[in-house]
Amino acid sequence: MRARAAAEEDRAPAVAPAVVPAAPWRVRRVEVLPDFELKVEFNDGLSGTVRMRRLVQSQEAGEFRRLADPTLFSQVGVELGVVTWPGGLDLAPDAMHDSIAQRGEFEPR
């Protein structure tokens, strides 16, 4: 019985704890809104709107043009405090935070 208890104590946890970046400008939540907009909330409680319509519909959007597909746009998520989409697309959280702190919104170009 003792050998079994000792062996169980030596085991690593089955699930490693999630890494949660603590910087105040890291995104902790994102929500899809109509018209290619997002609502984001940061670690420090700041929240605001990200307006993506102009970017995703621009001829100069590059890879972000793929987000003009509403199905892909709605697949937004947060990874390590960064707003991301499938295929490696992401937005800089520090630039979003600065803009939202000043104007309540962010519109990437």
PDB file of N, CA, C and O in Angstrom, residues 37-108:
ATOM      1  N   GLU A  37     -16.706  43.385 -36.872  1.00  0.00           N
ATOM      2  CA  GLU A  37     -16.205  44.034 -35.659  1.00  0.00           C
ATOM      3  C   GLU A  37     -16.036  42.996 -34.561  1.00  0.00           C
ATOM      4  O   GLU A  37     -16.663  41.938 -34.578  1.00  0.00           O
ATOM      5  N   LEU A  38     -15.163  43.341 -33.617  1.00  0.00           N
ATOM      6  CA  LEU A  38     -14.902  42.498 -32.458  1.00  0.00           C
ATOM      7  C   LEU A  38     -15.024  43.335 -31.195  1.00  0.00           C
ATOM      8  O   LEU A  38     -14.700  44.523 -31.208  1.00  0.00           O
ATOM      9  N   LYS A  39     -15.451  42.715 -30.143  1.00  0.00           N
ATOM     10  CA  LYS A  39     -15.370  43.330 -28.814  1.00  0.00           C
ATOM     11  C   LYS A  39     -14.260  42.593 -28.093  1.00  0.00           C
ATOM     12  O   LYS A  39     -14.273  41.365 -28.028  1.00  0.00           O
ATOM     13  N   VAL A  40     -13.289  43.339 -27.571  1.00  0.00           N
ATOM     14  CA  VAL A  40     -12.176  42.724 -26.853  1.00  0.00           C
ATOM     15  C   VAL A  40     -12.134  43.244 -25.425  1.00  0.00           C
ATOM     16  O   VAL A  40     -12.529  44.372 -25.148  1.00  0.00           O
ATOM     17  N   GLU A  41     -11.648  42.383 -24.542  1.00  0.00           N
ATOM     18  CA  GLU A  41     -11.434  42.765 -23.151  1.00  0.00           C
ATOM     19  C   GLU A  41     -10.013  42.356 -22.790  1.00  0.00           C
ATOM     20  O   GLU A  41      -9.577  41.256 -23.108  1.00  0.00           O
ATOM     21  N   PHE A  42      -9.307  43.263 -22.125  1.00  0.00           N
ATOM     22  CA  PHE A  42      -7.908  43.049 -21.775  1.00  0.00           C
ATOM     23  C   PHE A  42      -7.779  42.629 -20.317  1.00  0.00           C
ATOM     24  O   PHE A  42      -8.718  42.771 -19.526  1.00  0.00           O
ATOM     25  N   ASN A  43      -6.585  42.164 -19.957  1.00  0.00           N
ATOM     26  CA  ASN A  43      -6.322  41.731 -18.583  1.00  0.00           C
ATOM     27  C   ASN A  43      -6.588  42.817 -17.552  1.00  0.00           C
ATOM     28  O   ASN A  43      -6.960  42.514 -16.419  1.00  0.00           O
ATOM     29  N   ASP A  44      -6.385  44.077 -17.922  1.00  0.00           N
ATOM     30  CA  ASP A  44      -6.592  45.164 -16.957  1.00  0.00           C
ATOM     31  C   ASP A  44      -8.043  45.627 -16.879  1.00  0.00           C
ATOM     32  O   ASP A  44      -8.350  46.590 -16.195  1.00  0.00           O
ATOM     33  N   GLY A  45      -8.948  44.945 -17.597  1.00  0.00           N
ATOM     34  CA  GLY A  45     -10.367  45.286 -17.557  1.00  0.00           C
ATOM     35  C   GLY A  45     -10.808  46.240 -18.649  1.00  0.00           C
ATOM     36  O   GLY A  45     -12.003  46.427 -18.861  1.00  0.00           O
ATOM     37  N   LEU A  46      -9.867  46.865 -19.343  1.00  0.00           N
ATOM     38  CA  LEU A  46     -10.207  47.745 -20.461  1.00  0.00           C
ATOM     39  C   LEU A  46     -10.908  46.941 -21.546  1.00  0.00           C
ATOM     40  O   LEU A  46     -10.519  45.806 -21.825  1.00  0.00           O
ATOM     41  N   SER A  47     -11.938  47.499 -22.146  1.00  0.00           N
ATOM     42  CA  SER A  47     -12.600  46.820 -23.256  1.00  0.00           C
ATOM     43  C   SER A  47     -12.977  47.847 -24.313  1.00  0.00           C
ATOM     44  O   SER A  47     -13.088  49.036 -24.030  1.00  0.00           O
ATOM     45  N   GLY A  48     -13.158  47.370 -25.533  1.00  0.00           N
ATOM     46  CA  GLY A  48     -13.520  48.252 -26.627  1.00  0.00           C
ATOM     47  C   GLY A  48     -13.770  47.470 -27.899  1.00  0.00           C
ATOM     48  O   GLY A  48     -13.771  46.240 -27.906  1.00  0.00           O
ATOM     49  N   THR A  49     -13.949  48.212 -28.983  1.00  0.00           N
ATOM     50  CA  THR A  49     -14.318  47.644 -30.275  1.00  0.00           C
ATOM     51  C   THR A  49     -13.145  47.675 -31.237  1.00  0.00           C
ATOM     52  O   THR A  49     -12.412  48.659 -31.303  1.00  0.00           O
ATOM     53  N   VAL A  50     -12.986  46.580 -31.980  1.00  0.00           N
ATOM     54  CA  VAL A  50     -12.000  46.499 -33.057  1.00  0.00           C
ATOM     55  C   VAL A  50     -12.795  46.475 -34.356  1.00  0.00           C
ATOM     56  O   VAL A  50     -13.616  45.588 -34.573  1.00  0.00           O
ATOM     57  N   ARG A  51     -12.573  47.482 -35.193  1.00  0.00           N
ATOM     58  CA  ARG A  51     -13.305  47.612 -36.456  1.00  0.00           C
ATOM     59  C   ARG A  51     -12.424  47.093 -37.597  1.00  0.00           C
ATOM     60  O   ARG A  51     -11.462  47.731 -37.975  1.00  0.00           O
ATOM     61  N   MET A  52     -12.797  45.932 -38.145  1.00  0.00           N
ATOM     62  CA  MET A  52     -11.979  45.254 -39.146  1.00  0.00           C
ATOM     63  C   MET A  52     -12.501  45.418 -40.576  1.00  0.00           C
ATOM     64  O   MET A  52     -11.813  45.064 -41.521  1.00  0.00           O
ATOM     65  N   ARG A  53     -13.686  45.930 -40.764  1.00  0.00           N
ATOM     66  CA  ARG A  53     -14.332  45.980 -42.079  1.00  0.00           C
ATOM     67  C   ARG A  53     -13.455  46.621 -43.144  1.00  0.00           C
ATOM     68  O   ARG A  53     -13.247  46.061 -44.225  1.00  0.00           O
ATOM     69  N   ARG A  54     -12.947  47.792 -42.880  1.00  0.00           N
ATOM     70  CA  ARG A  54     -12.145  48.505 -43.876  1.00  0.00           C
ATOM     71  C   ARG A  54     -10.909  47.693 -44.270  1.00  0.00           C
ATOM     72  O   ARG A  54     -10.570  47.596 -45.451  1.00  0.00           O
ATOM     73  N   LEU A  55     -10.257  47.084 -43.300  1.00  0.00           N
ATOM     74  CA  LEU A  55      -9.062  46.297 -43.586  1.00  0.00           C
ATOM     75  C   LEU A  55      -9.383  45.069 -44.424  1.00  0.00           C
ATOM     76  O   LEU A  55      -8.772  44.852 -45.464  1.00  0.00           O
ATOM     77  N   VAL A  56     -10.354  44.272 -43.994  1.00  0.00           N
ATOM     78  CA  VAL A  56     -10.605  43.013 -44.695  1.00  0.00           C
ATOM     79  C   VAL A  56     -11.167  43.223 -46.094  1.00  0.00           C
ATOM     80  O   VAL A  56     -11.038  42.340 -46.942  1.00  0.00           O
ATOM     81  N   GLN A  57     -11.750  44.373 -46.359  1.00  0.00           N
ATOM     82  CA  GLN A  57     -12.306  44.642 -47.689  1.00  0.00           C
ATOM     83  C   GLN A  57     -11.374  45.473 -48.565  1.00  0.00           C
ATOM     84  O   GLN A  57     -11.688  45.762 -49.705  1.00  0.00           O
ATOM     85  N   SER A  58     -10.220  45.824 -48.044  1.00  0.00           N
ATOM     86  CA  SER A  58      -9.245  46.631 -48.782  1.00  0.00           C
ATOM     87  C   SER A  58      -8.462  45.770 -49.772  1.00  0.00           C
ATOM     88  O   SER A  58      -8.144  44.613 -49.499  1.00  0.00           O
ATOM     89  N   GLN A  59      -8.108  46.362 -50.911  1.00  0.00           N
ATOM     90  CA  GLN A  59      -7.260  45.673 -51.890  1.00  0.00           C
ATOM     91  C   GLN A  59      -5.854  45.476 -51.345  1.00  0.00           C
ATOM     92  O   GLN A  59      -5.122  44.610 -51.797  1.00  0.00           O
ATOM     93  N   GLU A  60      -5.455  46.288 -50.371  1.00  0.00           N
ATOM     94  CA  GLU A  60      -4.120  46.202 -49.774  1.00  0.00           C
ATOM     95  C   GLU A  60      -4.095  45.370 -48.489  1.00  0.00           C
ATOM     96  O   GLU A  60      -3.131  45.422 -47.736  1.00  0.00           O
ATOM     97  N   ALA A  61      -5.136  44.602 -48.245  1.00  0.00           N
ATOM     98  CA  ALA A  61      -5.250  43.859 -46.988  1.00  0.00           C
ATOM     99  C   ALA A  61      -4.279  42.691 -46.886  1.00  0.00           C
ATOM    100  O   ALA A  61      -4.033  42.197 -45.791  1.00  0.00           O
ATOM    101  N   GLY A  62      -3.724  42.247 -48.002  1.00  0.00           N
ATOM    102  CA  GLY A  62      -2.818  41.099 -47.961  1.00  0.00           C
ATOM    103  C   GLY A  62      -3.523  39.882 -47.405  1.00  0.00           C
ATOM    104  O   GLY A  62      -4.647  39.562 -47.787  1.00  0.00           O
ATOM    105  N   GLU A  63      -2.867  39.184 -46.472  1.00  0.00           N
ATOM    106  CA  GLU A  63      -3.428  37.974 -45.879  1.00  0.00           C
ATOM    107  C   GLU A  63      -4.742  38.235 -45.135  1.00  0.00           C
ATOM    108  O   GLU A  63      -5.584  37.350 -45.029  1.00  0.00           O
ATOM    109  N   PHE A  64      -4.923  39.441 -44.620  1.00  0.00           N
ATOM    110  CA  PHE A  64      -6.139  39.756 -43.877  1.00  0.00           C
ATOM    111  C   PHE A  64      -7.378  39.761 -44.770  1.00  0.00           C
ATOM    112  O   PHE A  64      -8.496  39.702 -44.283  1.00  0.00           O
ATOM    113  N   ARG A  65      -7.191  39.817 -46.069  1.00  0.00           N
ATOM    114  CA  ARG A  65      -8.325  39.777 -47.010  1.00  0.00           C
ATOM    115  C   ARG A  65      -9.118  38.478 -46.842  1.00  0.00           C
ATOM    116  O   ARG A  65     -10.321  38.465 -47.089  1.00  0.00           O
ATOM    117  N   ARG A  66      -8.455  37.418 -46.416  1.00  0.00           N
ATOM    118  CA  ARG A  66      -9.150  36.148 -46.183  1.00  0.00           C
ATOM    119  C   ARG A  66     -10.252  36.286 -45.136  1.00  0.00           C
ATOM    120  O   ARG A  66     -11.231  35.546 -45.145  1.00  0.00           O
ATOM    121  N   LEU A  67     -10.105  37.245 -44.230  1.00  0.00           N
ATOM    122  CA  LEU A  67     -11.096  37.430 -43.169  1.00  0.00           C
ATOM    123  C   LEU A  67     -12.390  38.063 -43.676  1.00  0.00           C
ATOM    124  O   LEU A  67     -13.356  38.192 -42.918  1.00  0.00           O
ATOM    125  N   ALA A  68     -12.438  38.451 -44.954  1.00  0.00           N
ATOM    126  CA  ALA A  68     -13.686  38.948 -45.534  1.00  0.00           C
ATOM    127  C   ALA A  68     -14.721  37.828 -45.631  1.00  0.00           C
ATOM    128  O   ALA A  68     -15.907  38.090 -45.817  1.00  0.00           O
ATOM    129  N   ASP A  69     -14.286  36.587 -45.484  1.00  0.00           N
ATOM    130  CA  ASP A  69     -15.191  35.441 -45.412  1.00  0.00           C
ATOM    131  C   ASP A  69     -15.754  35.402 -43.985  1.00  0.00           C
ATOM    132  O   ASP A  69     -15.005  35.148 -43.033  1.00  0.00           O
ATOM    133  N   PRO A  70     -17.043  35.675 -43.815  1.00  0.00           N
ATOM    134  CA  PRO A  70     -17.617  35.726 -42.462  1.00  0.00           C
ATOM    135  C   PRO A  70     -17.419  34.445 -41.656  1.00  0.00           C
ATOM    136  O   PRO A  70     -17.279  34.490 -40.436  1.00  0.00           O
ATOM    137  N   THR A  71     -17.384  33.292 -42.341  1.00  0.00           N
ATOM    138  CA  THR A  71     -17.173  32.028 -41.634  1.00  0.00           C
ATOM    139  C   THR A  71     -15.784  31.990 -41.002  1.00  0.00           C
ATOM    140  O   THR A  71     -15.630  31.598 -39.844  1.00  0.00           O
ATOM    141  N   LEU A  72     -14.771  32.416 -41.751  1.00  0.00           N
ATOM    142  CA  LEU A  72     -13.412  32.454 -41.205  1.00  0.00           C
ATOM    143  C   LEU A  72     -13.298  33.544 -40.141  1.00  0.00           C
ATOM    144  O   LEU A  72     -12.713  33.327 -39.082  1.00  0.00           O
ATOM    145  N   PHE A  73     -13.876  34.711 -40.402  1.00  0.00           N
ATOM    146  CA  PHE A  73     -13.809  35.810 -39.429  1.00  0.00           C
ATOM    147  C   PHE A  73     -14.372  35.366 -38.077  1.00  0.00           C
ATOM    148  O   PHE A  73     -13.811  35.693 -37.027  1.00  0.00           O
ATOM    149  N   SER A  74     -15.452  34.590 -38.102  1.00  0.00           N
ATOM    150  CA  SER A  74     -16.097  34.176 -36.854  1.00  0.00           C
ATOM    151  C   SER A  74     -15.299  33.122 -36.089  1.00  0.00           C
ATOM    152  O   SER A  74     -15.633  32.803 -34.954  1.00  0.00           O
ATOM    153  N   GLN A  75     -14.221  32.615 -36.672  1.00  0.00           N
ATOM    154  CA  GLN A  75     -13.377  31.627 -35.997  1.00  0.00           C
ATOM    155  C   GLN A  75     -12.292  32.284 -35.141  1.00  0.00           C
ATOM    156  O   GLN A  75     -11.320  31.645 -34.753  1.00  0.00           O
ATOM    157  N   VAL A  76     -12.460  33.540 -34.822  1.00  0.00           N
ATOM    158  CA  VAL A  76     -11.512  34.280 -33.996  1.00  0.00           C
ATOM    159  C   VAL A  76     -11.401  33.639 -32.616  1.00  0.00           C
ATOM    160  O   VAL A  76     -12.357  33.041 -32.116  1.00  0.00           O
ATOM    161  N   GLY A  77     -10.224  33.751 -32.032  1.00  0.00           N
ATOM    162  CA  GLY A  77     -10.000  33.249 -30.688  1.00  0.00           C
ATOM    163  C   GLY A  77      -8.880  34.029 -30.021  1.00  0.00           C
ATOM    164  O   GLY A  77      -8.344  34.979 -30.591  1.00  0.00           O
ATOM    165  N   VAL A  78      -8.532  33.634 -28.824  1.00  0.00           N
ATOM    166  CA  VAL A  78      -7.433  34.259 -28.083  1.00  0.00           C
ATOM    167  C   VAL A  78      -6.423  33.178 -27.746  1.00  0.00           C
ATOM    168  O   VAL A  78      -6.779  32.145 -27.176  1.00  0.00           O
ATOM    169  N   GLU A  79      -5.181  33.409 -28.133  1.00  0.00           N
ATOM    170  CA  GLU A  79      -4.087  32.499 -27.794  1.00  0.00           C
ATOM    171  C   GLU A  79      -2.975  33.307 -27.149  1.00  0.00           C
ATOM    172  O   GLU A  79      -2.450  34.249 -27.755  1.00  0.00           O
ATOM    173  N   LEU A  80      -2.662  32.957 -25.926  1.00  0.00           N
ATOM    174  CA  LEU A  80      -1.612  33.642 -25.161  1.00  0.00           C
ATOM    175  C   LEU A  80      -1.791  35.156 -25.171  1.00  0.00           C
ATOM    176  O   LEU A  80      -0.846  35.919 -25.286  1.00  0.00           O
ATOM    177  N   GLY A  81      -3.036  35.599 -25.052  1.00  0.00           N
ATOM    178  CA  GLY A  81      -3.325  37.025 -24.965  1.00  0.00           C
ATOM    179  C   GLY A  81      -3.346  37.759 -26.281  1.00  0.00           C
ATOM    180  O   GLY A  81      -3.351  38.987 -26.304  1.00  0.00           O
ATOM    181  N   VAL A  82      -3.389  37.030 -27.385  1.00  0.00           N
ATOM    182  CA  VAL A  82      -3.378  37.632 -28.721  1.00  0.00           C
ATOM    183  C   VAL A  82      -4.628  37.180 -29.471  1.00  0.00           C
ATOM    184  O   VAL A  82      -4.985  36.007 -29.448  1.00  0.00           O
ATOM    185  N   VAL A  83      -5.299  38.118 -30.160  1.00  0.00           N
ATOM    186  CA  VAL A  83      -6.439  37.782 -31.008  1.00  0.00           C
ATOM    187  C   VAL A  83      -5.901  37.071 -32.246  1.00  0.00           C
ATOM    188  O   VAL A  83      -5.023  37.599 -32.929  1.00  0.00           O
ATOM    189  N   THR A  84      -6.421  35.860 -32.514  1.00  0.00           N
ATOM    190  CA  THR A  84      -5.914  35.053 -33.617  1.00  0.00           C
ATOM    191  C   THR A  84      -7.044  34.434 -34.442  1.00  0.00           C
ATOM    192  O   THR A  84      -8.171  34.309 -33.967  1.00  0.00           O
ATOM    193  N   TRP A  85      -6.673  34.052 -35.667  1.00  0.00           N
ATOM    194  CA  TRP A  85      -7.554  33.292 -36.563  1.00  0.00           C
ATOM    195  C   TRP A  85      -6.762  32.123 -37.111  1.00  0.00           C
ATOM    196  O   TRP A  85      -5.529  32.147 -37.118  1.00  0.00           O
ATOM    197  N   PRO A  86      -7.453  31.108 -37.612  1.00  0.00           N
ATOM    198  CA  PRO A  86      -6.752  29.991 -38.261  1.00  0.00           C
ATOM    199  C   PRO A  86      -5.858  30.495 -39.396  1.00  0.00           C
ATOM    200  O   PRO A  86      -6.181  31.484 -40.061  1.00  0.00           O
ATOM    201  N   GLY A  87      -4.752  29.831 -39.595  1.00  0.00           N
ATOM    202  CA  GLY A  87      -3.845  30.223 -40.662  1.00  0.00           C
ATOM    203  C   GLY A  87      -2.777  31.202 -40.224  1.00  0.00           C
ATOM    204  O   GLY A  87      -2.043  31.745 -41.047  1.00  0.00           O
ATOM    205  N   GLY A  88      -2.691  31.474 -38.925  1.00  0.00           N
ATOM    206  CA  GLY A  88      -1.623  32.323 -38.414  1.00  0.00           C
ATOM    207  C   GLY A  88      -1.896  33.818 -38.441  1.00  0.00           C
ATOM    208  O   GLY A  88      -0.989  34.616 -38.208  1.00  0.00           O
ATOM    209  N   LEU A  89      -3.117  34.228 -38.711  1.00  0.00           N
ATOM    210  CA  LEU A  89      -3.435  35.660 -38.675  1.00  0.00           C
ATOM    211  C   LEU A  89      -3.636  36.102 -37.233  1.00  0.00           C
ATOM    212  O   LEU A  89      -4.264  35.393 -36.443  1.00  0.00           O
ATOM    213  N   ASP A  90      -3.103  37.283 -36.889  1.00  0.00           N
ATOM    214  CA  ASP A  90      -3.291  37.801 -35.538  1.00  0.00           C
ATOM    215  C   ASP A  90      -3.186  39.311 -35.523  1.00  0.00           C
ATOM    216  O   ASP A  90      -2.768  39.927 -36.502  1.00  0.00           O
ATOM    217  N   LEU A  91      -3.590  39.905 -34.417  1.00  0.00           N
ATOM    218  CA  LEU A  91      -3.524  41.349 -34.206  1.00  0.00           C
ATOM    219  C   LEU A  91      -2.636  41.640 -33.001  1.00  0.00           C
ATOM    220  O   LEU A  91      -2.702  40.925 -32.000  1.00  0.00           O
ATOM    221  N   ALA A  92      -1.857  42.696 -33.091  1.00  0.00           N
ATOM    222  CA  ALA A  92      -0.965  43.090 -31.994  1.00  0.00           C
ATOM    223  C   ALA A  92      -1.797  43.618 -30.820  1.00  0.00           C
ATOM    224  O   ALA A  92      -2.457  44.648 -30.948  1.00  0.00           O
ATOM    225  N   PRO A  93      -1.773  42.930 -29.676  1.00  0.00           N
ATOM    226  CA  PRO A  93      -2.605  43.359 -28.559  1.00  0.00           C
ATOM    227  C   PRO A  93      -2.174  44.692 -27.948  1.00  0.00           C
ATOM    228  O   PRO A  93      -3.013  45.460 -27.472  1.00  0.00           O
ATOM    229  N   ASP A  94      -0.886  45.003 -27.979  1.00  0.00           N
ATOM    230  CA  ASP A  94      -0.438  46.266 -27.384  1.00  0.00           C
ATOM    231  C   ASP A  94      -0.938  47.466 -28.184  1.00  0.00           C
ATOM    232  O   ASP A  94      -1.371  48.464 -27.604  1.00  0.00           O
ATOM    233  N   ALA A  95      -0.942  47.370 -29.507  1.00  0.00           N
ATOM    234  CA  ALA A  95      -1.455  48.466 -30.345  1.00  0.00           C
ATOM    235  C   ALA A  95      -2.964  48.626 -30.144  1.00  0.00           C
ATOM    236  O   ALA A  95      -3.476  49.753 -30.069  1.00  0.00           O
ATOM    237  N   MET A  96      -3.676  47.502 -30.045  1.00  0.00           N
ATOM    238  CA  MET A  96      -5.118  47.563 -29.785  1.00  0.00           C
ATOM    239  C   MET A  96      -5.383  48.241 -28.450  1.00  0.00           C
ATOM    240  O   MET A  96      -6.255  49.099 -28.347  1.00  0.00           O
ATOM    241  N   HIS A  97      -4.645  47.850 -27.431  1.00  0.00           N
ATOM    242  CA  HIS A  97      -4.845  48.399 -26.086  1.00  0.00           C
ATOM    243  C   HIS A  97      -4.620  49.907 -26.084  1.00  0.00           C
ATOM    244  O   HIS A  97      -5.436  50.662 -25.544  1.00  0.00           O
ATOM    245  N   ASP A  98      -3.533  50.352 -26.692  1.00  0.00           N
ATOM    246  CA  ASP A  98      -3.239  51.791 -26.731  1.00  0.00           C
ATOM    247  C   ASP A  98      -4.357  52.570 -27.401  1.00  0.00           C
ATOM    248  O   ASP A  98      -4.807  53.601 -26.902  1.00  0.00           O
ATOM    249  N   SER A  99      -4.812  52.096 -28.552  1.00  0.00           N
ATOM    250  CA  SER A  99      -5.868  52.786 -29.296  1.00  0.00           C
ATOM    251  C   SER A  99      -7.189  52.788 -28.526  1.00  0.00           C
ATOM    252  O   SER A  99      -7.863  53.818 -28.441  1.00  0.00           O
ATOM    253  N   ILE A 100      -7.544  51.650 -27.960  1.00  0.00           N
ATOM    254  CA  ILE A 100      -8.805  51.560 -27.218  1.00  0.00           C
ATOM    255  C   ILE A 100      -8.750  52.412 -25.958  1.00  0.00           C
ATOM    256  O   ILE A 100      -9.737  53.052 -25.589  1.00  0.00           O
ATOM    257  N   ALA A 101      -7.607  52.486 -25.311  1.00  0.00           N
ATOM    258  CA  ALA A 101      -7.473  53.342 -24.121  1.00  0.00           C
ATOM    259  C   ALA A 101      -7.674  54.806 -24.486  1.00  0.00           C
ATOM    260  O   ALA A 101      -8.248  55.569 -23.709  1.00  0.00           O
ATOM    261  N   GLN A 102      -7.241  55.199 -25.675  1.00  0.00           N
ATOM    262  CA  GLN A 102      -7.343  56.610 -26.094  1.00  0.00           C
ATOM    263  C   GLN A 102      -8.702  56.934 -26.728  1.00  0.00           C
ATOM    264  O   GLN A 102      -9.253  58.003 -26.501  1.00  0.00           O
ATOM    265  N   ARG A 103      -9.219  56.010 -27.574  1.00  0.00           N
ATOM    266  CA  ARG A 103     -10.409  56.327 -28.371  1.00  0.00           C
ATOM    267  C   ARG A 103     -11.576  55.379 -28.178  1.00  0.00           C
ATOM    268  O   ARG A 103     -12.635  55.578 -28.774  1.00  0.00           O
ATOM    269  N   GLY A 104     -11.393  54.316 -27.417  1.00  0.00           N
ATOM    270  CA  GLY A 104     -12.457  53.351 -27.218  1.00  0.00           C
ATOM    271  C   GLY A 104     -12.610  52.359 -28.354  1.00  0.00           C
ATOM    272  O   GLY A 104     -13.478  51.503 -28.311  1.00  0.00           O
ATOM    273  N   GLU A 105     -11.763  52.498 -29.379  1.00  0.00           N
ATOM    274  CA  GLU A 105     -11.819  51.581 -30.513  1.00  0.00           C
ATOM    275  C   GLU A 105     -10.465  51.472 -31.188  1.00  0.00           C
ATOM    276  O   GLU A 105      -9.575  52.293 -30.967  1.00  0.00           O
ATOM    277  N   PHE A 106     -10.321  50.439 -32.008  1.00  0.00           N
ATOM    278  CA  PHE A 106      -9.098  50.201 -32.766  1.00  0.00           C
ATOM    279  C   PHE A 106      -9.495  49.809 -34.171  1.00  0.00           C
ATOM    280  O   PHE A 106     -10.378  48.973 -34.362  1.00  0.00           O
ATOM    281  N   GLU A 107      -8.856  50.435 -35.159  1.00  0.00           N
ATOM    282  CA  GLU A 107      -9.095  50.097 -36.553  1.00  0.00           C
ATOM    283  C   GLU A 107      -7.745  49.846 -37.218  1.00  0.00           C
ATOM    284  O   GLU A 107      -7.026  50.795 -37.553  1.00  0.00           O
ATOM    285  N   PRO A 108      -7.381  48.558 -37.380  1.00  0.00           N
ATOM    286  CA  PRO A 108      -6.083  48.255 -38.002  1.00  0.00           C
ATOM    287  C   PRO A 108      -6.066  48.683 -39.461  1.00  0.00           C
ATOM    288  O   PRO A 108      -7.076  48.706 -40.135  1.00  0.00           O
TER     289      PRO A 108
END
